[in-house]
């Protein structure tokens, strides 16, 4: 290990005196074999439907969908966009922006759509 | 004002008795730890880790928090991105959490065999019991902590500010955080979680949105848009517009106020050194050097040529002498004589002589075309004597010989025919060029127009092909940014055609049974497919050649013609700006105009990024509705004390916007007052610290034995009481 790295104490030391079991004992071979449950799985395992729906829990405090009308803004410039391009599914504000929209290669189109989660996902 | 982490190792760990609690604010963005009763946390760092491999030793090490990138050059960071223990605002990766806690306790100065202090740690609202229990287990088992308490960071912040009079006992706490935003009503000083509301949008989404927008607008400078830099930009320049539509219209018109609001980031740029036109002496000197070099080369060529001529002459003489000798030797002794010299027959010697004399003549520079032709003709009748003799008169060996001669003859004839065709094509081309010239001379304008249109068409076609090809090539190279497009785009036109043919073939035949292949014609399909595949690659080459020809022609005759630069392939990794003109200072400027207020707008309208949930102002309405108290006085009291905390509440203009939004929801005349925490970022920790320093804190913690006896169900119902 280089001298300046040691001096800066960049790396976490492997042995801590205040710990009962050290990391290398708990997780031999570096990465742990334990697959941690993602949030979705945790929520599923919680079985909130078995409990009283009036009790607040992680799921039922989530906000409902918005009641306000959706404001449509141009994907590229950010101005108000009353128009919509059927071919690329992008929103645009005026004719100049439209020219730009039509000249974009497909990759950029998908990235703009991904900004508002409207991209075509092939999985 | 970028947030600096504090990671100095503290030295006074042993000064604190075992009863002093350690206060941890475990946030998705930053981790803060310190002692109860103090006003500032001792250690602050970003809640991420990286596990790079050391380049020389190869071991995998852990680096917690964000560190000086200069030091990271010793490590191979390609496969280790920053990892967080959080998914949303819930901790789920406890291995990472352990590394982080290790680091935190280490920097706090912990020594001894266990952490012997009670711990107050923050969590999200209504934390799932599994996450809570795993955290408790981690603290009890691995660190030997005597007792633990869990609290909500927004509540601590609210209580702290209540003490300072910024908000009342009843009120609404709005906490836009890093990954989520909460609205929690407080009644009688206690949070009522029944009325709580959470939207999954936060500072992370704002920064991500800004990063994507800038990368799309300036693809050449993508390498400069790192996460940290964009966060800095966001904190410095973003604001919330009181009315989005009005602001957008300002910018659209291009008015003066819009100009004032536009900020420009100048990237470091060095103008290229101006090349001075070479002076007279320079040119003369260079010409002289070139002349001398040319002279030297010519001399060398001369010398070589003369030596070769000498060599050839000598060889010729030797061979002629040999031939003479051969003539004198007897018939029977010819083979033995010849084996000594290395030639098999007299014929061979003669052919070698002719070859050598030919090369000699070439070296001397005489015309020998007719000679060659004559030679070939003579040879054809000599060399292939066996061809004309019918088969049945020859022996087996002679038959083989005959086959070989036929083959040789056909190949030479083929070569001659090809040469002739080439000559004819040359003549054709010459004729066409002459006609072209004549056309041009008689009507230059029209000709020019025609050329130009032809150029444009060809250019379009080539561009189209190229775009198709490079986007597909780009995907095939595995660019990660094209994840949204996926496998489908990798199929180029030929493959798509193939798929189409196959599927039509499969589905056309008969509704019930699949009898593709019963008829022989069906298999012709495959021939069609493979031909399609080949064509696709050869096609564009002709177009490109044609394009190049037209381009050069136009350049010759039209002084105003500038060849259109090809648009650079849209690969994110390429950093070339189309060099139509020399790069100027403006190319290296990143302009932040609309993005300044477009990105924070998503806090109020998550629909803009596709998250279908209520924005900040709507959430207050939802929260009050969920409380369902029917007590209007209480509701009025709630709205008269709206309290903002959390990192995202630092955007300028958020207070006014929120007030306007809430006013739209509440009945006319209700009091609305929005107040911001005195320090939105650190107040959560400070509130927790004050809470932990209180005498009655110990009654609210639970110890290891409690945890094991009472079990998970009890843990589910465990809540702190915030009023002490």
PDB file of N, CA and C in Angstrom, chain B residues 39 51 61 66 91 135 189 197 211 219 254 286 296 323 329 371 419 445 461 464 576 597 608 616:
ATOM      1  N   UNK B  39     -23.830  20.334  20.251  1.00  0.00           N
ATOM      2  CA  UNK B  39     -24.594  21.023  19.208  1.00  0.00           C
ATOM      3  C   UNK B  39     -24.183  20.632  17.805  1.00  0.00           C
ATOM      4  N   UNK B  51     -15.883  -0.497  -3.023  1.00  0.00           N
ATOM      5  CA  UNK B  51     -14.963  -1.595  -2.745  1.00  0.00           C
ATOM      6  C   UNK B  51     -14.067  -1.805  -3.949  1.00  0.00           C
ATOM      7  N   UNK B  61     -10.412  -3.703  -1.042  1.00  0.00           N
ATOM      8  CA  UNK B  61     -10.484  -2.925   0.201  1.00  0.00           C
ATOM      9  C   UNK B  61     -11.785  -2.141   0.201  1.00  0.00           C
ATOM     10  N   UNK B  66     -17.078   9.740   0.664  1.00  0.00           N
ATOM     11  CA  UNK B  66     -16.435  10.235  -0.558  1.00  0.00           C
ATOM     12  C   UNK B  66     -15.045  10.721  -0.217  1.00  0.00           C
ATOM     13  N   UNK B  91     -33.140   0.882   5.137  1.00  0.00           N
ATOM     14  CA  UNK B  91     -31.857   0.197   5.077  1.00  0.00           C
ATOM     15  C   UNK B  91     -32.130  -1.270   4.765  1.00  0.00           C
ATOM     16  N   UNK B 135     -31.370  -4.134  12.184  1.00  0.00           N
ATOM     17  CA  UNK B 135     -30.500  -3.066  12.679  1.00  0.00           C
ATOM     18  C   UNK B 135     -30.220  -3.278  14.158  1.00  0.00           C
ATOM     19  N   UNK B 189     -47.869  18.029  20.035  1.00  0.00           N
ATOM     20  CA  UNK B 189     -46.437  17.770  20.136  1.00  0.00           C
ATOM     21  C   UNK B 189     -46.008  16.376  19.744  1.00  0.00           C
ATOM     22  N   UNK B 197     -47.812  11.263   5.089  1.00  0.00           N
ATOM     23  CA  UNK B 197     -47.902  11.012   3.642  1.00  0.00           C
ATOM     24  C   UNK B 197     -46.497  11.042   3.072  1.00  0.00           C
ATOM     25  N   UNK B 211     -28.613  16.108 -14.236  1.00  0.00           N
ATOM     26  CA  UNK B 211     -27.469  15.452 -14.888  1.00  0.00           C
ATOM     27  C   UNK B 211     -27.866  14.939 -16.264  1.00  0.00           C
ATOM     28  N   UNK B 219     -23.522  16.658 -25.216  1.00  0.00           N
ATOM     29  CA  UNK B 219     -22.946  15.313 -25.174  1.00  0.00           C
ATOM     30  C   UNK B 219     -21.434  15.308 -25.223  1.00  0.00           C
ATOM     31  N   UNK B 254     -37.395  35.072 -24.624  1.00  0.00           N
ATOM     32  CA  UNK B 254     -36.012  35.551 -24.667  1.00  0.00           C
ATOM     33  C   UNK B 254     -35.877  36.942 -24.134  1.00  0.00           C
ATOM     34  N   UNK B 286      13.287  24.992 -46.755  1.00  0.00           N
ATOM     35  CA  UNK B 286      12.620  23.684 -46.879  1.00  0.00           C
ATOM     36  C   UNK B 286      12.702  23.167 -48.296  1.00  0.00           C
ATOM     37  N   UNK B 296      19.454  12.963 -53.987  1.00  0.00           N
ATOM     38  CA  UNK B 296      20.056  11.762 -53.402  1.00  0.00           C
ATOM     39  C   UNK B 296      19.302  10.511 -53.804  1.00  0.00           C
ATOM     40  N   UNK B 323      24.447 -22.753 -73.179  1.00  0.00           N
ATOM     41  CA  UNK B 323      23.737 -23.263 -74.350  1.00  0.00           C
ATOM     42  C   UNK B 323      24.719 -23.741 -75.408  1.00  0.00           C
ATOM     43  N   UNK B 329      27.901 -30.993 -76.514  1.00  0.00           N
ATOM     44  CA  UNK B 329      27.914 -32.278 -75.799  1.00  0.00           C
ATOM     45  C   UNK B 329      27.080 -33.312 -76.549  1.00  0.00           C
ATOM     46  N   UNK B 371       6.717  -7.744 -77.898  1.00  0.00           N
ATOM     47  CA  UNK B 371       7.524  -8.935 -77.673  1.00  0.00           C
ATOM     48  C   UNK B 371       6.784  -9.924 -76.799  1.00  0.00           C
ATOM     49  N   UNK B 419      -7.912  -8.175 -69.373  1.00  0.00           N
ATOM     50  CA  UNK B 419      -7.162  -6.968 -69.727  1.00  0.00           C
ATOM     51  C   UNK B 419      -7.889  -6.178 -70.785  1.00  0.00           C
ATOM     52  N   UNK B 445     -24.379  26.695 -65.150  1.00  0.00           N
ATOM     53  CA  UNK B 445     -25.314  26.844 -64.034  1.00  0.00           C
ATOM     54  C   UNK B 445     -26.108  25.576 -63.802  1.00  0.00           C
ATOM     55  N   UNK B 461     -28.499   9.552 -48.186  1.00  0.00           N
ATOM     56  CA  UNK B 461     -28.533   8.087 -48.146  1.00  0.00           C
ATOM     57  C   UNK B 461     -27.400   7.533 -47.301  1.00  0.00           C
ATOM     58  N   UNK B 464     -27.949   8.142 -43.615  1.00  0.00           N
ATOM     59  CA  UNK B 464     -28.961   7.237 -43.063  1.00  0.00           C
ATOM     60  C   UNK B 464     -28.344   5.896 -42.734  1.00  0.00           C
ATOM     61  N   UNK B 576     -15.828  14.431 -29.724  1.00  0.00           N
ATOM     62  CA  UNK B 576     -15.443  15.303 -30.825  1.00  0.00           C
ATOM     63  C   UNK B 576     -16.557  16.275 -31.146  1.00  0.00           C
ATOM     64  N   UNK B 597     -34.808  26.153 -13.033  1.00  0.00           N
ATOM     65  CA  UNK B 597     -36.042  25.969 -12.263  1.00  0.00           C
ATOM     66  C   UNK B 597     -36.848  24.768 -12.735  1.00  0.00           C
ATOM     67  N   UNK B 608     -43.622  15.060 -13.851  1.00  0.00           N
ATOM     68  CA  UNK B 608     -42.650  15.445 -14.867  1.00  0.00           C
ATOM     69  C   UNK B 608     -41.575  14.390 -15.068  1.00  0.00           C
ATOM     70  N   UNK B 616     -45.528  18.295  -3.448  1.00  0.00           N
ATOM     71  CA  UNK B 616     -45.451  18.824  -2.088  1.00  0.00           C
ATOM     72  C   UNK B 616     -46.737  19.502  -1.628  1.00  0.00           C
TER      73      UNK B 616
END
